[in-house]
Tab-separated table of N, CA, C and O in Angstrom:
chain	number	residue	atom	x	y	z
A	1272	UNK	N	0.964	-0.944	-0.087
A	1272	UNK	CA	-0.043	-0.041	0.269
A	1272	UNK	C	0.765	1.178	-0.133
A	1272	UNK	O	1.781	1.205	0.932
A	1273	UNK	N	0.525	2.450	-0.655
A	1273	UNK	CA	1.294	3.402	-1.019
A	1273	UNK	C	0.416	4.692	-0.925
A	1273	UNK	O	-0.969	4.606	-1.318
A	1274	UNK	N	0.270	5.390	0.039
A	1274	UNK	CA	-0.250	6.615	0.214
A	1274	UNK	C	0.802	7.590	-0.373
A	1274	UNK	O	2.015	7.967	-0.501
A	1275	UNK	N	-0.196	8.564	-1.663
A	1275	UNK	CA	0.282	9.530	-2.486
A	1275	UNK	C	-0.632	10.217	-2.676
A	1275	UNK	O	-1.328	10.635	-3.667
A	1276	UNK	N	-0.960	11.351	-1.548
A	1276	UNK	CA	-2.025	12.312	-1.475
A	1276	UNK	C	-1.390	13.023	-0.349
A	1276	UNK	O	-0.826	12.923	0.416
A	1277	UNK	N	-1.717	14.332	-1.039
A	1277	UNK	CA	-1.483	15.132	-0.139
A	1277	UNK	C	-2.859	15.664	0.965
A	1277	UNK	O	-2.586	16.473	1.630
A	1278	UNK	N	-4.162	15.022	0.338
A	1278	UNK	CA	-5.385	15.585	1.389
A	1278	UNK	C	-4.868	14.958	2.609
A	1278	UNK	O	-4.521	13.829	2.803
A	1279	UNK	N	-5.018	15.512	3.548
A	1279	UNK	CA	-5.424	15.218	5.327
A	1279	UNK	C	-6.239	14.810	5.786
A	1279	UNK	O	-7.492	15.378	5.684
A	1280	UNK	N	-6.855	13.463	6.207
A	1280	UNK	CA	-8.140	13.278	7.107
A	1280	UNK	C	-7.672	12.506	8.403
A	1280	UNK	O	-6.376	11.869	8.556
A	1281	UNK	N	-8.443	12.652	9.089
A	1281	UNK	CA	-8.119	11.848	10.690
A	1281	UNK	C	-8.427	10.458	10.464
A	1281	UNK	O	-7.852	9.832	11.361
A	1282	UNK	N	-8.929	10.127	9.491
A	1282	UNK	CA	-8.967	8.618	9.127
A	1282	UNK	C	-8.159	7.956	8.081
A	1282	UNK	O	-8.002	6.686	8.203
A	1283	UNK	N	-7.134	8.623	8.209
A	1283	UNK	CA	-5.516	8.297	7.226
A	1283	UNK	C	-5.235	7.137	7.596
A	1283	UNK	O	-4.733	6.002	7.062
A	1284	UNK	N	-5.049	6.893	9.450
A	1284	UNK	CA	-4.030	5.708	9.685
A	1284	UNK	C	-5.275	4.565	9.477
A	1284	UNK	O	-4.402	3.640	8.923
A	1285	UNK	N	-6.240	4.656	9.740
A	1285	UNK	CA	-7.223	3.492	9.738
A	1285	UNK	C	-7.200	2.976	8.116
A	1285	UNK	O	-7.307	1.782	7.536
A	1286	UNK	N	-7.245	3.841	7.084
A	1286	UNK	CA	-7.186	3.305	5.807
A	1286	UNK	C	-5.758	2.848	5.776
A	1286	UNK	O	-5.998	2.120	4.975
A	1287	UNK	N	-4.908	3.030	5.660
A	1287	UNK	CA	-3.309	3.137	5.548
A	1287	UNK	C	-3.314	1.430	6.139
A	1287	UNK	O	-3.104	0.604	5.804
A	1288	UNK	N	-4.137	1.172	7.616
A	1288	UNK	CA	-3.864	0.288	8.147
A	1288	UNK	C	-5.062	-1.356	7.311
A	1288	UNK	O	-4.566	-2.321	7.208
A	1289	UNK	N	-6.186	-0.563	6.672
A	1289	UNK	CA	-6.828	-1.612	6.171
A	1289	UNK	C	-6.084	-1.974	4.872
A	1289	UNK	O	-6.256	-3.292	4.495
A	1290	UNK	N	-5.314	-1.140	3.996
A	1290	UNK	CA	-5.265	-1.600	2.247
A	1290	UNK	C	-3.668	-1.706	2.726
A	1290	UNK	O	-3.369	-2.721	2.098
A	1291	UNK	N	-3.119	-1.754	4.149
A	1291	UNK	CA	-1.965	-2.705	4.523
A	1291	UNK	C	-2.262	-4.206	4.309
A	1291	UNK	O	-1.556	-4.895	3.650
A	1292	UNK	N	-3.218	-4.460	5.120
A	1292	UNK	CA	-3.802	-5.295	5.332
A	1292	UNK	C	-4.516	-6.297	4.073
A	1292	UNK	O	-4.107	-7.773	3.789
A	1293	UNK	N	-5.147	-5.522	3.376
A	1293	UNK	CA	-5.715	-6.497	2.020
A	1293	UNK	C	-4.391	-6.526	1.113
A	1293	UNK	O	-4.685	-7.316	0.200
A	1294	UNK	N	-3.284	-5.350	0.776
A	1294	UNK	CA	-2.358	-5.716	0.017
A	1294	UNK	C	-1.573	-6.908	0.655
A	1294	UNK	O	-1.077	-7.530	-0.280
A	1295	UNK	N	-1.487	-7.348	1.888
A	1295	UNK	CA	-1.235	-8.455	2.134
A	1295	UNK	C	-1.246	-9.762	1.774
A	1295	UNK	O	-1.562	-10.603	2.962
A	1296	UNK	N	-3.140	-9.492	1.625
A	1296	UNK	CA	-4.015	-10.389	1.688
A	1296	UNK	C	-4.227	-11.146	2.828
A	1296	UNK	O	-4.120	-12.401	3.107
A	1297	UNK	N	-4.435	-10.334	3.791
A	1297	UNK	CA	-4.567	-11.112	5.130
A	1297	UNK	C	-5.995	-10.783	5.706
A	1297	UNK	O	-6.158	-9.978	6.187
A	1298	UNK	N	-6.819	-11.642	5.292
A	1298	UNK	CA	-7.992	-11.726	5.660
A	1298	UNK	C	-8.465	-11.354	7.173
A	1298	UNK	O	-9.296	-10.920	7.617
A	1299	UNK	N	-7.432	-11.864	8.300
A	1299	UNK	CA	-7.816	-11.923	9.573
A	1299	UNK	C	-7.740	-10.394	9.938
A	1299	UNK	O	-8.274	-9.883	10.993
A	1300	UNK	N	-6.479	-9.724	9.346
A	1300	UNK	CA	-6.450	-8.539	10.027
A	1300	UNK	C	-7.061	-7.724	9.457
A	1300	UNK	O	-7.847	-6.510	9.929
A	1301	UNK	N	-7.698	-7.926	7.969
A	1301	UNK	CA	-9.059	-7.117	7.772
A	1301	UNK	C	-10.413	-6.883	8.480
A	1301	UNK	O	-10.505	-6.020	9.090
A	1302	UNK	N	-10.593	-8.059	8.655
A	1302	UNK	CA	-11.562	-7.947	9.861
A	1302	UNK	C	-11.668	-8.071	11.560
A	1302	UNK	O	-12.457	-7.113	11.989
A	1303	UNK	N	-10.427	-7.736	11.364
A	1303	UNK	CA	-10.141	-7.309	13.117
A	1303	UNK	C	-10.518	-5.307	13.248
A	1303	UNK	O	-10.423	-5.221	13.831
A	1304	UNK	N	-10.680	-4.736	11.566
A	1304	UNK	CA	-10.695	-3.303	11.553
A	1304	UNK	C	-12.298	-3.122	11.021
A	1304	UNK	O	-12.892	-2.039	11.349
A	1305	UNK	N	-13.226	-4.086	11.083
A	1305	UNK	CA	-14.645	-4.110	10.871
A	1305	UNK	C	-15.696	-4.425	11.893
A	1305	UNK	O	-15.075	-5.045	12.960
A	1306	UNK	N	-16.578	-3.828	12.043
A	1306	UNK	CA	-17.810	-4.329	12.940
A	1306	UNK	C	-18.578	-5.607	13.023
A	1306	UNK	O	-18.872	-5.977	11.709
A	1307	UNK	N	-18.576	-5.907	13.955
A	1307	UNK	CA	-19.562	-7.423	13.964
A	1307	UNK	C	-20.776	-7.627	13.151
A	1307	UNK	O	-20.759	-8.285	12.165
A	1308	UNK	N	-21.151	-6.220	12.738
A	1308	UNK	CA	-22.518	-6.371	11.655
A	1308	UNK	C	-21.905	-5.542	10.407
A	1308	UNK	O	-22.922	-4.909	9.757
A	1309	UNK	N	-20.782	-5.578	9.891
A	1309	UNK	CA	-20.451	-4.833	8.810
A	1309	UNK	C	-21.193	-5.407	7.722
A	1309	UNK	O	-21.577	-6.546	7.370
A	1310	UNK	N	-21.150	-4.298	6.945
A	1310	UNK	CA	-21.986	-4.566	5.304
A	1310	UNK	C	-20.508	-4.286	4.163
A	1310	UNK	O	-20.180	-3.486	4.332
A	1311	UNK	N	-20.859	-5.112	3.466
A	1311	UNK	CA	-19.606	-5.214	2.372
A	1311	UNK	C	-19.905	-5.714	1.094
A	1311	UNK	O	-20.857	-6.549	0.938
A	1312	UNK	N	-19.318	-4.643	0.221
A	1312	UNK	CA	-19.654	-5.300	-0.793
A	1312	UNK	C	-18.387	-4.770	-1.720
A	1312	UNK	O	-17.924	-3.640	-1.612
A	1313	UNK	N	-17.845	-5.237	-2.628
A	1313	UNK	CA	-16.841	-5.557	-3.777
A	1313	UNK	C	-17.249	-5.442	-5.101
A	1313	UNK	O	-17.965	-6.265	-6.016
A	1314	UNK	N	-17.573	-4.357	-6.000
A	1314	UNK	CA	-17.608	-4.297	-7.285
A	1314	UNK	C	-19.112	-4.424	-7.575
A	1314	UNK	O	-19.745	-3.979	-6.669
A	1315	UNK	N	-19.539	-5.385	-8.449
A	1315	UNK	CA	-20.604	-5.987	-8.519
A	1315	UNK	C	-21.450	-7.167	-7.904
A	1315	UNK	O	-22.478	-7.554	-8.047
A	1316	UNK	N	-20.651	-7.462	-6.896
A	1316	UNK	CA	-21.160	-8.290	-6.294
A	1316	UNK	C	-22.027	-7.975	-5.409
A	1316	UNK	O	-22.162	-6.838	-4.751
A	1317	UNK	N	-23.029	-8.933	-5.006
A	1317	UNK	CA	-24.086	-8.871	-3.793
A	1317	UNK	C	-23.423	-8.139	-2.435
A	1317	UNK	O	-22.456	-8.826	-2.438
A	1318	UNK	N	-23.981	-7.252	-1.718
A	1318	UNK	CA	-23.549	-7.261	-0.409
A	1318	UNK	C	-23.736	-8.283	0.425
A	1318	UNK	O	-24.545	-9.065	0.259
A	1319	UNK	N	-22.909	-8.442	1.472
A	1319	UNK	CA	-22.798	-9.323	2.430
A	1319	UNK	C	-22.509	-8.703	3.844
A	1319	UNK	O	-22.487	-7.994	3.851
A	1320	UNK	N	-23.271	-9.404	4.718
A	1320	UNK	CA	-23.286	-8.876	5.973
A	1320	UNK	C	-22.541	-9.604	6.809
A	1320	UNK	O	-22.564	-11.183	6.911
A	1321	UNK	N	-21.619	-9.218	7.818
A	1321	UNK	CA	-21.038	-9.884	8.763
A	1321	UNK	C	-19.692	-10.267	8.825
A	1321	UNK	O	-19.283	-10.544	7.770
A	1322	UNK	N	-18.944	-10.140	9.832
A	1322	UNK	CA	-17.560	-10.274	9.962
A	1322	UNK	C	-17.041	-11.841	9.284
A	1322	UNK	O	-16.295	-11.902	8.465
A	1323	UNK	N	-17.650	-12.474	9.935
A	1323	UNK	CA	-17.605	-14.179	9.286
A	1323	UNK	C	-17.434	-14.117	7.842
A	1323	UNK	O	-16.888	-14.632	7.064
A	1324	UNK	N	-18.578	-13.353	7.135
A	1324	UNK	CA	-18.582	-13.660	5.945
A	1324	UNK	C	-17.719	-12.684	4.866
A	1324	UNK	O	-17.449	-13.550	4.205
A	1325	UNK	N	-17.166	-11.953	5.297
A	1325	UNK	CA	-16.345	-10.777	4.970
A	1325	UNK	C	-15.133	-11.218	4.677
A	1325	UNK	O	-14.397	-11.870	3.607
A	1326	UNK	N	-14.864	-12.032	6.052
A	1326	UNK	CA	-13.219	-12.832	6.364
A	1326	UNK	C	-13.326	-14.073	5.013
A	1326	UNK	O	-12.712	-13.923	4.042
A	1327	UNK	N	-14.787	-15.006	4.998
A	1327	UNK	CA	-14.615	-15.798	3.770
A	1327	UNK	C	-14.450	-15.042	2.424
A	1327	UNK	O	-13.777	-15.783	1.712
A	1328	UNK	N	-15.439	-14.349	2.581
A	1328	UNK	CA	-15.362	-13.598	1.093
A	1328	UNK	C	-14.050	-12.969	0.661
A	1328	UNK	O	-13.506	-13.307	-0.373
A	1329	UNK	N	-13.620	-12.194	1.443
A	1329	UNK	CA	-11.991	-11.944	1.032
A	1329	UNK	C	-10.775	-13.083	1.098
A	1329	UNK	O	-10.195	-13.212	-0.028
A	1330	UNK	N	-10.878	-13.962	1.599
A	1330	UNK	CA	-10.122	-15.364	1.394
A	1330	UNK	C	-10.350	-15.950	0.209
A	1330	UNK	O	-9.508	-16.229	-0.604
A	1331	UNK	N	-11.509	-15.873	-0.307
A	1331	UNK	CA	-12.196	-16.146	-1.590
A	1331	UNK	C	-11.332	-15.655	-2.639
A	1331	UNK	O	-11.195	-16.301	-3.994
A	1332	UNK	N	-11.572	-14.215	-2.462
A	1332	UNK	CA	-11.062	-13.347	-3.616
A	1332	UNK	C	-9.547	-13.475	-3.573
A	1332	UNK	O	-8.839	-13.988	-4.573
A	1333	UNK	N	-9.072	-13.532	-2.465
A	1333	UNK	CA	-7.343	-13.545	-2.810
A	1333	UNK	C	-6.791	-15.069	-3.351
A	1333	UNK	O	-5.828	-14.990	-3.767
A	1334	UNK	N	-7.884	-16.034	-3.193
A	1334	UNK	CA	-6.983	-16.935	-3.805
A	1334	UNK	C	-7.461	-17.054	-5.395
A	1334	UNK	O	-6.464	-17.999	-5.559
A	1335	UNK	N	-7.718	-15.910	-5.658
A	1335	UNK	CA	-7.605	-15.901	-7.695
A	1335	UNK	C	-6.712	-15.048	-7.904
A	1335	UNK	O	-6.774	-15.453	-9.171
A	1336	UNK	N	-6.229	-14.493	-7.095
A	1336	UNK	CA	-5.003	-13.587	-7.715
A	1336	UNK	C	-3.714	-14.269	-6.987
A	1336	UNK	O	-3.445	-14.986	-6.139
A	1337	UNK	N	-2.663	-13.489	-7.249
A	1337	UNK	CA	-1.259	-14.189	-6.770
A	1337	UNK	C	-1.080	-12.515	-6.036
A	1337	UNK	O	-0.374	-13.091	-4.813
A	1338	UNK	N	-1.145	-11.497	-6.128
A	1338	UNK	CA	-0.506	-10.436	-5.550
A	1338	UNK	C	-1.540	-9.128	-5.825
A	1338	UNK	O	-2.462	-9.223	-6.792
A	1339	UNK	N	-1.672	-8.136	-4.965
A	1339	UNK	CA	-2.093	-6.992	-5.454
A	1339	UNK	C	-1.404	-5.848	-4.350
A	1339	UNK	O	-0.620	-5.979	-3.645
A	1340	UNK	N	-1.657	-4.213	-5.025
A	1340	UNK	CA	-0.806	-3.208	-4.383
A	1340	UNK	C	-1.819	-2.139	-4.781
A	1340	UNK	O	-2.155	-1.789	-6.037
A	1341	UNK	N	-2.119	-1.383	-3.989
A	1341	UNK	CA	-3.090	-0.092	-3.859
A	1341	UNK	C	-2.179	1.008	-3.855
A	1341	UNK	O	-1.328	1.104	-2.667
A	1342	UNK	N	-2.664	1.867	-4.164
A	1342	UNK	CA	-1.739	3.170	-4.547
A	1342	UNK	C	-2.782	4.262	-4.345
A	1342	UNK	O	-3.620	4.190	-4.859
A	1343	UNK	N	-2.822	4.826	-2.940
A	1343	UNK	CA	-4.069	5.700	-2.711
A	1343	UNK	C	-3.627	7.307	-2.935
A	1343	UNK	O	-2.885	7.512	-2.315
A	1344	UNK	N	-4.933	7.777	-3.827
A	1344	UNK	CA	-4.342	9.055	-3.989
A	1344	UNK	C	-5.397	10.153	-3.831
A	1344	UNK	O	-4.763	11.312	-3.892
A	1345	UNK	N	-6.031	9.959	-2.481
A	1345	UNK	CA	-7.022	10.969	-2.116
A	1345	UNK	C	-7.962	10.401	-0.654
A	1345	UNK	O	-8.320	9.207	-0.921
A	1346	UNK	N	-8.079	10.813	0.327
A	1346	UNK	CA	-8.423	10.264	1.503
A	1346	UNK	C	-9.501	11.650	2.263
A	1346	UNK	O	-8.705	12.355	2.426
A	1347	UNK	N	-10.919	11.288	2.486
A	1347	UNK	CA	-11.433	12.631	2.717
A	1347	UNK	C	-12.621	12.063	3.575
A	1347	UNK	O	-12.974	10.842	3.699
A	1348	UNK	N	-12.821	12.735	4.771
A	1348	UNK	CA	-13.625	12.614	5.534
A	1348	UNK	C	-14.608	13.206	5.949
A	1348	UNK	O	-14.557	14.804	5.834
A	1349	UNK	N	-16.030	12.768	6.371
A	1349	UNK	CA	-17.347	13.682	6.644
A	1349	UNK	C	-17.959	12.840	7.456
A	1349	UNK	O	-18.795	11.674	7.494
A	1350	UNK	N	-17.933	13.498	9.192
A	1350	UNK	CA	-18.231	12.859	9.974
A	1350	UNK	C	-17.893	11.249	9.996
A	1350	UNK	O	-16.694	11.324	10.324
A	1351	UNK	N	-18.736	10.753	9.975
A	1351	UNK	CA	-18.251	9.206	10.243
A	1351	UNK	C	-17.954	8.316	9.116
A	1351	UNK	O	-18.495	7.092	9.141
A	1352	UNK	N	-17.917	8.973	7.959
A	1352	UNK	CA	-17.951	8.447	6.893
A	1352	UNK	C	-16.372	9.099	6.138
A	1352	UNK	O	-16.050	9.861	6.022
A	1353	UNK	N	-15.987	7.761	5.448
A	1353	UNK	CA	-14.135	8.098	4.799
A	1353	UNK	C	-14.617	7.741	3.337
A	1353	UNK	O	-15.192	6.356	3.184
A	1354	UNK	N	-14.141	8.297	2.880
A	1354	UNK	CA	-13.495	8.124	0.902
A	1354	UNK	C	-12.162	7.917	0.921
A	1354	UNK	O	-11.472	8.804	1.372
A	1355	UNK	N	-11.956	6.929	-0.155
A	1355	UNK	CA	-10.496	7.204	-0.861
A	1355	UNK	C	-10.403	6.546	-1.880
A	1355	UNK	O	-11.696	5.931	-2.630
A	1356	UNK	N	-9.772	7.242	-2.687
A	1356	UNK	CA	-9.881	6.759	-4.385
A	1356	UNK	C	-8.440	6.354	-4.242
A	1356	UNK	O	-7.522	6.954	-3.756
A	1357	UNK	N	-7.960	5.871	-5.742
A	1357	UNK	CA	-6.340	5.346	-6.095
A	1357	UNK	C	-6.658	4.125	-7.169
A	1357	UNK	O	-7.600	4.466	-8.174
A	1358	UNK	N	-5.756	3.784	-7.382
A	1358	UNK	CA	-5.442	2.567	-8.247
A	1358	UNK	C	-4.823	1.425	-7.438
A	1358	UNK	O	-4.235	1.360	-6.783
A	1359	UNK	N	-5.386	0.223	-8.397
A	1359	UNK	CA	-5.058	-1.154	-7.506
A	1359	UNK	C	-4.340	-1.962	-8.613
A	1359	UNK	O	-4.792	-1.992	-9.975
A	1360	UNK	N	-3.449	-2.264	-8.328
A	1360	UNK	CA	-2.815	-3.276	-9.611
A	1360	UNK	C	-2.661	-5.134	-9.158
A	1360	UNK	O	-2.381	-5.129	-7.792
A	1361	UNK	N	-3.002	-5.610	-9.875
A	1361	UNK	CA	-3.452	-6.824	-9.536
A	1361	UNK	C	-2.519	-7.671	-10.177
A	1361	UNK	O	-1.825	-7.691	-11.494
A	1362	UNK	N	-1.760	-8.360	-9.755
A	1362	UNK	CA	-0.997	-9.112	-10.249
A	1362	UNK	C	-2.050	-11.022	-10.124
A	1362	UNK	O	-2.242	-11.631	-9.336
A	1363	UNK	N	-1.921	-11.333	-11.618
A	1363	UNK	CA	-3.063	-12.859	-11.788
A	1363	UNK	C	-2.152	-13.915	-11.341
A	1363	UNK	O	-1.029	-13.670	-11.245
A	1364	UNK	N	-2.821	-15.217	-11.477
A	1364	UNK	CA	-2.095	-16.125	-10.812
A	1364	UNK	C	-0.851	-16.636	-12.136
A	1364	UNK	O	0.019	-17.117	-11.893
A	1365	UNK	N	-1.300	-16.187	-13.354
A	1365	UNK	CA	-0.105	-16.229	-14.606
A	1365	UNK	C	0.648	-15.375	-14.781
A	1365	UNK	O	1.433	-15.337	-15.095
A	1366	UNK	N	1.015	-14.687	-13.259
A	1366	UNK	CA	1.922	-13.486	-13.356
A	1366	UNK	C	1.314	-12.152	-14.461
A	1366	UNK	O	2.609	-11.010	-14.553
A	1367	UNK	N	0.509	-12.207	-15.155
A	1367	UNK	CA	0.106	-11.015	-15.787
A	1367	UNK	C	-0.354	-10.018	-15.261
A	1367	UNK	O	-1.213	-10.340	-13.704
A	1368	UNK	N	-0.496	-8.994	-15.452
A	1368	UNK	CA	-0.889	-7.545	-14.403
A	1368	UNK	C	-2.516	-6.813	-15.206
A	1368	UNK	O	-2.462	-7.294	-15.971
A	1369	UNK	N	-2.597	-6.307	-13.869
A	1369	UNK	CA	-4.037	-5.654	-14.454
A	1369	UNK	C	-4.365	-4.691	-13.361
A	1369	UNK	O	-3.851	-4.505	-12.380
A	1370	UNK	N	-4.384	-3.682	-13.626
A	1370	UNK	CA	-4.164	-2.239	-13.111
A	1370	UNK	C	-5.699	-1.334	-13.284
A	1370	UNK	O	-6.051	-1.047	-14.414
A	1371	UNK	N	-6.356	-1.009	-12.582
A	1371	UNK	CA	-7.632	-0.290	-12.266
A	1371	UNK	C	-7.587	0.690	-11.378
A	1371	UNK	O	-7.182	0.560	-10.507
A	1372	UNK	N	-8.853	1.561	-11.596
A	1372	UNK	CA	-8.680	2.534	-10.518
A	1372	UNK	C	-9.767	2.257	-9.579
A	1372	UNK	O	-10.650	1.242	-10.006
A	1373	UNK	N	-9.890	3.001	-8.123
A	1373	UNK	CA	-11.224	2.255	-7.436
A	1373	UNK	C	-11.275	3.099	-6.320
A	1373	UNK	O	-11.153	4.341	-6.616
A	1374	UNK	N	-12.507	3.112	-5.876
A	1374	UNK	CA	-12.719	3.876	-4.703
A	1374	UNK	C	-13.422	3.083	-3.884
A	1374	UNK	O	-14.060	2.125	-3.990
A	1375	UNK	N	-13.448	3.398	-2.525
A	1375	UNK	CA	-14.152	3.499	-1.078
A	1375	UNK	C	-14.653	4.204	-0.519
A	1375	UNK	O	-14.617	5.409	-0.289
A	1376	UNK	N	-15.757	3.728	-0.023
A	1376	UNK	CA	-16.680	4.428	0.963
A	1376	UNK	C	-16.777	3.522	2.552
A	1376	UNK	O	-17.181	2.142	2.169
A	1377	UNK	N	-16.249	3.942	3.559
A	1377	UNK	CA	-16.059	3.178	4.816
A	1377	UNK	C	-17.118	4.074	5.532
A	1377	UNK	O	-16.727	5.297	5.767
A	1378	UNK	N	-18.109	3.608	6.343
A	1378	UNK	CA	-18.659	3.739	7.103
A	1378	UNK	C	-18.351	3.656	8.610
A	1378	UNK	O	-17.523	2.411	8.855
A	1379	UNK	N	-18.104	4.183	9.222
A	1379	UNK	CA	-17.808	3.858	11.130
A	1379	UNK	C	-18.432	4.200	12.206
A	1379	UNK	O	-19.538	4.679	12.330
A	1380	UNK	N	-18.253	2.935	12.845
A	1380	UNK	CA	-18.896	2.916	13.975
A	1380	UNK	C	-18.057	3.117	15.315
A	1380	UNK	O	-17.590	1.978	15.298
A	1381	UNK	N	-18.050	4.050	15.734
A	1381	UNK	CA	-16.847	4.061	16.758
A	1381	UNK	C	-15.496	4.076	15.964
A	1381	UNK	O	-15.305	4.702	14.765
A	1382	UNK	N	-14.516	3.168	16.393
A	1382	UNK	CA	-13.511	2.818	15.723
A	1382	UNK	C	-13.255	1.698	14.120
A	1382	UNK	O	-12.070	1.480	13.926
A	1383	UNK	N	-14.524	1.179	14.407
A	1383	UNK	CA	-14.621	0.044	13.544
A	1383	UNK	C	-15.611	0.155	12.289
A	1383	UNK	O	-16.427	1.590	12.170
A	1384	UNK	N	-15.072	-0.386	11.142
A	1384	UNK	CA	-16.191	-0.161	10.082
A	1384	UNK	C	-17.160	-0.888	9.977
A	1384	UNK	O	-16.995	-2.341	9.756
A	1385	UNK	N	-18.047	-0.358	9.610
A	1385	UNK	CA	-19.548	-0.680	9.537
A	1385	UNK	C	-20.108	-1.144	8.245
A	1385	UNK	O	-21.090	-1.773	7.909
A	1386	UNK	N	-19.705	-0.080	7.392
A	1386	UNK	CA	-19.671	-0.414	5.798
A	1386	UNK	C	-18.908	0.017	5.246
A	1386	UNK	O	-17.852	0.855	5.176
A	1387	UNK	N	-18.615	-1.033	4.115
A	1387	UNK	CA	-17.378	-1.321	3.449
A	1387	UNK	C	-17.763	-1.415	1.980
A	1387	UNK	O	-17.878	-2.436	1.636
A	1388	UNK	N	-17.801	-0.416	1.169
A	1388	UNK	CA	-17.831	-0.661	-0.482
A	1388	UNK	C	-16.682	-0.493	-0.929
A	1388	UNK	O	-16.102	0.715	-1.073
A	1389	UNK	N	-16.790	-1.264	-2.062
A	1389	UNK	CA	-15.383	-1.064	-2.713
A	1389	UNK	C	-16.089	-0.847	-4.244
A	1389	UNK	O	-16.718	-1.861	-4.583
A	1390	UNK	N	-15.626	0.468	-4.964
A	1390	UNK	CA	-16.042	0.916	-6.294
A	1390	UNK	C	-14.887	0.241	-7.257
A	1390	UNK	O	-14.064	1.007	-7.256
A	1391	UNK	N	-14.745	-0.723	-7.939
A	1391	UNK	CA	-13.915	-0.987	-8.622
A	1391	UNK	C	-14.303	-2.126	-9.614
A	1391	UNK	O	-15.208	-2.983	-9.581
A	1392	UNK	N	-13.973	-2.037	-10.904
A	1392	UNK	CA	-14.019	-3.195	-11.980
A	1392	UNK	C	-13.180	-4.211	-12.510
A	1392	UNK	O	-11.783	-4.231	-12.877
A	1393	UNK	N	-13.624	-5.589	-11.481
A	1393	UNK	CA	-12.200	-6.430	-11.483
A	1393	UNK	C	-12.869	-7.551	-12.587
A	1393	UNK	O	-12.126	-8.720	-12.475
A	1394	UNK	N	-13.843	-7.193	-13.382
A	1394	UNK	CA	-13.883	-8.285	-14.894
A	1394	UNK	C	-12.736	-8.822	-15.414
A	1394	UNK	O	-12.970	-9.429	-16.013
A	1395	UNK	N	-11.633	-7.708	-15.437
A	1395	UNK	CA	-10.527	-7.740	-15.955
A	1395	UNK	C	-9.809	-9.039	-15.598
A	1395	UNK	O	-8.752	-9.625	-16.333
A	1396	UNK	N	-9.908	-9.593	-14.340
A	1396	UNK	CA	-9.131	-10.697	-14.025
A	1396	UNK	C	-9.353	-11.758	-14.136
A	1396	UNK	O	-8.677	-12.933	-14.035
């Protein structure tokens, strides 16, 4: 995970921690950051609910790729909502690569993420 932004947010450390875990493909560290009642949606997939479902979905997705790396180019906060955008670089199992823009909206419940929506086109994977 790389932060390449001049925008400052009180939630920058949370975004950095989340995307460090995502890029490490560590579902356990990801779900440590989410609320028990989290709502999660990746791209065009249906939304899922709950920490265990989010962990299983991430494990399943990570098994389809070799690696990924996010470059965050902007982070903004409004109350308990955090927005971030950037580019994500995927390495497929055959070692070919695919890079696309992404954005995410994180709704917070205290220090935990309760709404986790990722807007990205992964159809090229």
